[in-house]
GROMACS .gro file of C-alpha atoms in nm:
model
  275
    1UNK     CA    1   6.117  12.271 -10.394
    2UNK     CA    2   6.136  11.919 -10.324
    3UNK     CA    3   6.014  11.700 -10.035
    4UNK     CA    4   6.398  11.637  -9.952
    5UNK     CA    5   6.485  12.029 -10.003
    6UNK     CA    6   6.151  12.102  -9.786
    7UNK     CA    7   6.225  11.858  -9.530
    8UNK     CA    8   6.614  11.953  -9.515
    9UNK     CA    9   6.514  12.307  -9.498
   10UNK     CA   10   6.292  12.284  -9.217
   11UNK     CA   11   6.481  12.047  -9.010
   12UNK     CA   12   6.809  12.288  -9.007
   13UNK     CA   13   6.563  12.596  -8.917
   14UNK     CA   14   6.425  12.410  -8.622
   15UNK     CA   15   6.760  12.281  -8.548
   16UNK     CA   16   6.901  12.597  -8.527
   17UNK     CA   17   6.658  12.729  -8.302
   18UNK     CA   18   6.618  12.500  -8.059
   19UNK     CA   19   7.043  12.460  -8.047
   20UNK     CA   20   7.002  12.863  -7.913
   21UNK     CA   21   6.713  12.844  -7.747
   22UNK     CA   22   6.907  12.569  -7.510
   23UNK     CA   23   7.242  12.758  -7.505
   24UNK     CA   24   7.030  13.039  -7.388
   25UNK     CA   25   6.813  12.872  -7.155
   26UNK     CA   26   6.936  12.558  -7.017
   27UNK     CA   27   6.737  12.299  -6.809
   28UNK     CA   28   7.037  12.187  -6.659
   29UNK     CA   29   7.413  12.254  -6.707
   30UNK     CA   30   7.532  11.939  -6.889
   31UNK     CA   31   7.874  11.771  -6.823
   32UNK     CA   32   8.158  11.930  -7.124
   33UNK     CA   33   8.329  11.598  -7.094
   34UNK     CA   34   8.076  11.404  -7.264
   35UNK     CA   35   7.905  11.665  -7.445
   36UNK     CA   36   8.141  11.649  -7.720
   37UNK     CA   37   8.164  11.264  -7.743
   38UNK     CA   38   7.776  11.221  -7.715
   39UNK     CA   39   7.713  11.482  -8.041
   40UNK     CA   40   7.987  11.282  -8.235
   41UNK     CA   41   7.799  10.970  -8.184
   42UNK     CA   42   7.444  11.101  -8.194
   43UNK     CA   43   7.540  11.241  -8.544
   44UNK     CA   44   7.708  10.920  -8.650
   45UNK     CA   45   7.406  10.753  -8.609
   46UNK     CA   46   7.213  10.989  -8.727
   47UNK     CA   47   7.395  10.972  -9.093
   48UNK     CA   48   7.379  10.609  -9.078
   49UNK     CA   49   7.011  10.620  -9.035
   50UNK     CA   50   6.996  10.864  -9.309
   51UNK     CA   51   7.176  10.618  -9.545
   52UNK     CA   52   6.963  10.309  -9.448
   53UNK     CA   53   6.641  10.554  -9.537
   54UNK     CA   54   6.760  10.626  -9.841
   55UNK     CA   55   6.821  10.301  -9.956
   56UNK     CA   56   6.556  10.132  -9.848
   57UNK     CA   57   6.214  10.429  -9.896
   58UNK     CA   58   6.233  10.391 -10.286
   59UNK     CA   59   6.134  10.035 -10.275
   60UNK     CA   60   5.877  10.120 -10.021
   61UNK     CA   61   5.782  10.422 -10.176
   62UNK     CA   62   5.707  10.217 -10.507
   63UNK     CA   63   5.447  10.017 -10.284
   64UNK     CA   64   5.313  10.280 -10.147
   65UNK     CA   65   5.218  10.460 -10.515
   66UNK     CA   66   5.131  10.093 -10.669
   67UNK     CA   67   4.839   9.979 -10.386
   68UNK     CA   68   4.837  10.286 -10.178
   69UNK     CA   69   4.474  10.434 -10.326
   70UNK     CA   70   4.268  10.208 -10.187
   71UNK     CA   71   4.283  10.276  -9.792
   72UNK     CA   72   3.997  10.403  -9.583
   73UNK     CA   73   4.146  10.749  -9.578
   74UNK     CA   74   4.163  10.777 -10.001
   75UNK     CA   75   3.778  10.733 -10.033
   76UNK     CA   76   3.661  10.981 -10.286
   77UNK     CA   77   3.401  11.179 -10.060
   78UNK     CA   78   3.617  11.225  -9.774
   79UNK     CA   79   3.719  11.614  -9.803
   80UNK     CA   80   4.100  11.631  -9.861
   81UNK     CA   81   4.171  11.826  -9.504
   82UNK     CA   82   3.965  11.581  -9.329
   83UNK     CA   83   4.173  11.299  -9.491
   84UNK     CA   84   4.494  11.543  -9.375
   85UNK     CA   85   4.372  11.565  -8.995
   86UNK     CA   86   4.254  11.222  -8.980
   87UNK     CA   87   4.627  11.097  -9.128
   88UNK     CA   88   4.835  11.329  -8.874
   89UNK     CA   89   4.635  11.230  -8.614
   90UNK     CA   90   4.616  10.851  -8.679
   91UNK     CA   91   5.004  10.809  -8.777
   92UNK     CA   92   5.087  10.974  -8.414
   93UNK     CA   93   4.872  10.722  -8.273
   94UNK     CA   94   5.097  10.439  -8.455
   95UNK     CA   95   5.438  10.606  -8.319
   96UNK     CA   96   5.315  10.609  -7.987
   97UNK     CA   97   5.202  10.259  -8.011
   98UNK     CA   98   5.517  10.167  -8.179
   99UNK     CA   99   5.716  10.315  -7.904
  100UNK     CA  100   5.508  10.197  -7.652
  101UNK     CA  101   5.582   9.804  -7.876
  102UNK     CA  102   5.971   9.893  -7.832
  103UNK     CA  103   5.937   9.882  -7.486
  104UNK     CA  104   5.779   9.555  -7.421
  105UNK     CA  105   5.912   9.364  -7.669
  106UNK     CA  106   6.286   9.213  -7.570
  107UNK     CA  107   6.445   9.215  -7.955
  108UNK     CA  108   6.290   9.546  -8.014
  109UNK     CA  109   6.416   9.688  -7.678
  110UNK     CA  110   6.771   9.565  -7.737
  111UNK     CA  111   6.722   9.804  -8.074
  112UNK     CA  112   6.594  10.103  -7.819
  113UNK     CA  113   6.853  10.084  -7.564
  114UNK     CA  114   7.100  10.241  -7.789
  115UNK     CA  115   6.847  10.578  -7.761
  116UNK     CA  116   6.797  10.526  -7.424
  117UNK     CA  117   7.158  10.487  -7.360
  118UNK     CA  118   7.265  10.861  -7.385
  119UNK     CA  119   7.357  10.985  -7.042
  120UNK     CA  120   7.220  11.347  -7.075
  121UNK     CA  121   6.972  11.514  -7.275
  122UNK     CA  122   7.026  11.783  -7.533
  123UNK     CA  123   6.878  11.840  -7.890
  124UNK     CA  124   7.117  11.580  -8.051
  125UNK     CA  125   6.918  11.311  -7.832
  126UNK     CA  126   6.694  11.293  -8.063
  127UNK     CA  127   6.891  11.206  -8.356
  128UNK     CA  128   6.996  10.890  -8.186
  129UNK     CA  129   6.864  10.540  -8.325
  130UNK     CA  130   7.008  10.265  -8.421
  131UNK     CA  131   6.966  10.234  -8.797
  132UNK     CA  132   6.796   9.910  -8.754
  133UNK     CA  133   6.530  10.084  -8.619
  134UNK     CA  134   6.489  10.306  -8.803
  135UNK     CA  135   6.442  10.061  -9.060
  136UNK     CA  136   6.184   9.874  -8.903
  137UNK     CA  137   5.977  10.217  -8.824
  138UNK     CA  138   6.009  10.299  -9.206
  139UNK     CA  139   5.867   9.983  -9.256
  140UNK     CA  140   5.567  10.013  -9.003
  141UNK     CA  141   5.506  10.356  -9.120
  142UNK     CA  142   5.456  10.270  -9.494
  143UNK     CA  143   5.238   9.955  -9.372
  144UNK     CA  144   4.953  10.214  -9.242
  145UNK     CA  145   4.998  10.449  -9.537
  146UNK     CA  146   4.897  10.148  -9.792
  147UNK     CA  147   4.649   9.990  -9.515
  148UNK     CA  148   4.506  10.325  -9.453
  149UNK     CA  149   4.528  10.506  -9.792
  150UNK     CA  150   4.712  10.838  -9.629
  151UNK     CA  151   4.797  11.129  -9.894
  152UNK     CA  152   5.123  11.170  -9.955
  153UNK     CA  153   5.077  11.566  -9.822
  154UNK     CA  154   5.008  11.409  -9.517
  155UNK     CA  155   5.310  11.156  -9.461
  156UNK     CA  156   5.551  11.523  -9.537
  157UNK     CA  157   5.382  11.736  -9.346
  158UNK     CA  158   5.354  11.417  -9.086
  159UNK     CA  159   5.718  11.353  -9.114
  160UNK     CA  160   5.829  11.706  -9.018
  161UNK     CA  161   5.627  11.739  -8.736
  162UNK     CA  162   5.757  11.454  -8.594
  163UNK     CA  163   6.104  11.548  -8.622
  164UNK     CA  164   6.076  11.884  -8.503
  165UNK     CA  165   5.852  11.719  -8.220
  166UNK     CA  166   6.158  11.508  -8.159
  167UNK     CA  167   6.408  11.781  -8.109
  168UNK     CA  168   6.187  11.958  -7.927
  169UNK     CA  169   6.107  11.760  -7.659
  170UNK     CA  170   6.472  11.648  -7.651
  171UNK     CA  171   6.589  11.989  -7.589
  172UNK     CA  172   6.769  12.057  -7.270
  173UNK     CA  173   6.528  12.378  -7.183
  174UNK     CA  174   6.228  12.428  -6.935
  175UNK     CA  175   5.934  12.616  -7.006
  176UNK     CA  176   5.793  12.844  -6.741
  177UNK     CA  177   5.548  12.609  -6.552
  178UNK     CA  178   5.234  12.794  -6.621
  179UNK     CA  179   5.250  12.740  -6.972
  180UNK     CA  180   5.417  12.428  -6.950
  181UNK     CA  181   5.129  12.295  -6.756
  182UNK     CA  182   4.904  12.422  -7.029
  183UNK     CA  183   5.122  12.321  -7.340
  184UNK     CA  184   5.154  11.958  -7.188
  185UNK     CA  185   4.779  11.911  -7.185
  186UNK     CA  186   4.806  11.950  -7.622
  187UNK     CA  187   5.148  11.846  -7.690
  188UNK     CA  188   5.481  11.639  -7.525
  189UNK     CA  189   5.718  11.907  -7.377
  190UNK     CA  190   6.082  11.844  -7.271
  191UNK     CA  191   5.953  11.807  -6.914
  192UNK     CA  192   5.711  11.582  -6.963
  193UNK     CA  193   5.975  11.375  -7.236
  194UNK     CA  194   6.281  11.402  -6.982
  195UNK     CA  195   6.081  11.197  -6.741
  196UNK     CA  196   6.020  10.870  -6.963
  197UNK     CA  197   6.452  10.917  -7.059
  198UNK     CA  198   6.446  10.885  -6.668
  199UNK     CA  199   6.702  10.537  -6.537
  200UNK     CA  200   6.363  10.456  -6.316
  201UNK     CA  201   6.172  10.116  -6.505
  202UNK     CA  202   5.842  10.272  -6.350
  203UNK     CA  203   5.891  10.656  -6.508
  204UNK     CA  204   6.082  10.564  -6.825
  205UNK     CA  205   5.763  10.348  -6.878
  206UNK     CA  206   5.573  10.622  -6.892
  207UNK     CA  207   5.478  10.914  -7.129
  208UNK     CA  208   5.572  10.711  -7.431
  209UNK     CA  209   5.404  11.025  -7.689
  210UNK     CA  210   5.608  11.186  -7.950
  211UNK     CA  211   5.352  11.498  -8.049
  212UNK     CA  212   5.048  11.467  -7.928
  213UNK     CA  213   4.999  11.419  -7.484
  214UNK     CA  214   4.680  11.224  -7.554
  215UNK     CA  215   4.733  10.905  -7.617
  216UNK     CA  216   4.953  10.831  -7.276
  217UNK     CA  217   4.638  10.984  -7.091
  218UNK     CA  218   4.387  10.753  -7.297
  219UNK     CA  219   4.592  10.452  -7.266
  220UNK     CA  220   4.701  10.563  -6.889
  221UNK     CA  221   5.086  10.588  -7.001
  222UNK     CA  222   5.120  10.904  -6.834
  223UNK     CA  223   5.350  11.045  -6.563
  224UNK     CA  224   5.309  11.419  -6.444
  225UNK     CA  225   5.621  11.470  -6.273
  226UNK     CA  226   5.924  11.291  -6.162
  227UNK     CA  227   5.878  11.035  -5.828
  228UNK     CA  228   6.133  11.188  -5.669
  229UNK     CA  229   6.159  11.556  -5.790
  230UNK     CA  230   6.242  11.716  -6.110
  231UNK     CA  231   6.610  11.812  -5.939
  232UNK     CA  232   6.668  11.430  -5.880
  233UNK     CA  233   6.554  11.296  -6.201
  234UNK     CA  234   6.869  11.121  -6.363
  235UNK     CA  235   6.854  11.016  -6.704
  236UNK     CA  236   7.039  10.735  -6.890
  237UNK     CA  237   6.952  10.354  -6.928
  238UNK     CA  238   6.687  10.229  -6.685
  239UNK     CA  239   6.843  10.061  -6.360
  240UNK     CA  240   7.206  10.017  -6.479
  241UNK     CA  241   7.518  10.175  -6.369
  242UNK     CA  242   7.573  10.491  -6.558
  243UNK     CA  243   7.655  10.364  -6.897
  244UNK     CA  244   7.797  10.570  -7.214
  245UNK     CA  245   7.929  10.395  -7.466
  246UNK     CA  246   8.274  10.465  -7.576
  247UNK     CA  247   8.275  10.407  -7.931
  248UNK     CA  248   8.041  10.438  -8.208
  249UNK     CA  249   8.036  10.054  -8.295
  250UNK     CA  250   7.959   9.955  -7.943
  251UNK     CA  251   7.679  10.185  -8.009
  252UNK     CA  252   7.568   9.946  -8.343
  253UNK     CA  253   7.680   9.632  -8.130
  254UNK     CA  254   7.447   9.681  -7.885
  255UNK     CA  255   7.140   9.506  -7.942
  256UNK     CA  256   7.361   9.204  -8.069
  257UNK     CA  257   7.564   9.176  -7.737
  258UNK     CA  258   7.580   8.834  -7.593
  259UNK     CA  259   7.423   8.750  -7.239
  260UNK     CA  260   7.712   8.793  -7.072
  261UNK     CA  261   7.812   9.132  -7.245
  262UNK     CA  262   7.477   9.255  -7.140
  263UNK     CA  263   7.517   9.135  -6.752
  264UNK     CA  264   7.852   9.304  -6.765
  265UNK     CA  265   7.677   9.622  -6.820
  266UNK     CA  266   7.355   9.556  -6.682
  267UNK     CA  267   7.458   9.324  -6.385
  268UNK     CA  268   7.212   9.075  -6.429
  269UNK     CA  269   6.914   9.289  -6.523
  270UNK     CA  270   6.681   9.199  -6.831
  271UNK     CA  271   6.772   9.376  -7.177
  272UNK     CA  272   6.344   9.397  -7.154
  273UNK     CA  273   6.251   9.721  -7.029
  274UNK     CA  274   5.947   9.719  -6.849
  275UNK     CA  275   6.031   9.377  -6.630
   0.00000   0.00000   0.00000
């Protein structure tokens, strides 16, 4: 098989799943109106992000095999699964930075918004990203691999993780609290994810990890439960009126609207997140 066929094949398994699990089992019973709307768009974007990585991760991936052997991680005594843990550990470390970067940063936040902007949360959350931005994490991403040398066994096995993280913690289900609490203190859970999607500045904020929980407790990112209560937690785009976009390009217009398309929406509030 090939990395695409292995990658494909995974993502649909783990797709599946977690689309039954939260049929099954839902957190909370989502509004039909928009469900069908939301999965349109969250797909659209989805493909378009597909497109732009497909374009785009030859050239990169032509860097990467040119000047990637010289990293820290690609030193000749370093046992190959201590390069492999090292990598997986080290490129979660970078998306939670990273995500923690789209946060603070006003031009990357306009870019973020358009995740941030879905009104519920389901599994198809976490297909949604502007394309841009995806683009710009491609680009980070294969920066550390040729600063840091990773094997290329670690970026796939790296790069489905993450995904399946992603759905994960996107899906609308809630673990029994007992293990919850103990699957938390290893890895981000939909609980502890719903809270940083919450329309709160303080909570969304907060709990900026993808896989691993640890890095929002080292770097003191991290919210245990919602301020108010789990049953008043309402997701969407921090301290707006309850926005949903009504067409896909207003979805890829978004980070390009002008100042007084954004107060429209936003009534006067900063596209900058954490203000």
């Amino acid at each position: 098989m090939t990395d695409f066929s292995i990658r494909v094949s995974v993502f649909l398994a783990v797709l599946t799943v977690l689309l039954w699990w939260q049929w099954r089992k839902p957190a909370k019973i989502l509004p039909r109106q928009q469900t069908g709307l939301r999965w349109r768009h969250n797909l659209l974007l989805f493909g378009s992000g597909i497109l732009v990585v497909r374009l785009f991760q030859p050239l990169l991936l032509s860097f990467v095999s040119l000047y990637g052997h010289s990293g820290l991680l690609s030193h000749p005594e370093l046992p190959f699964w201590a390069a492999m843990v090292m990598s997986l550990i080290l490129l979660d470390g970078v998306i939670y930075w990273q995500h923690r970067l789209f946060h603070t940063l006003p031009w990357l936040w306009r870019l973020h918004r358009v995740h941030h902007s879905d009104p519920s949360l389901d599994t198809s959350s976490a297909l949604r990203f502007h394309p841009v931005e995806i683009l710009l994490s491609l680009g980070i991403k294969s920066g550390v691999i040729l600063l840091l040398g990773i094997p290329f066994e670690a970026v796939l096995l790296f790069d489905i993780v993450l995904n399946a993280s992603a759905m994960f913690n996107h899906t609308n289900v809630r673990i029994p609290e007992p293990f919850e609490t103990w699957l938390r203190r290893l890895i981000v859970t939909p609980d502890y994810h719903r809270i940083h999607h919450s329309r709160s500045i303080q909570e969304a904020n907060s709990n900026y990890g993808f896989c691993l929980s640890l890095w929002d407790r080292i770097f003191a990112s991290y919210t245990p439960h919602p301020h108010r209560g789990e049953a008043e937690l309402s997701t969407g785009m921090p301290q707006t009126r309850h926005y949903a976009p009504a067409t896909l390009n207003s979805l890829l217009m978004m980070p390009f609207w002008s100042k007084r398309q954004e107060n429209m929406v936003f009534r006067g509030t900063s596209a900058r997140c954490n203000r």
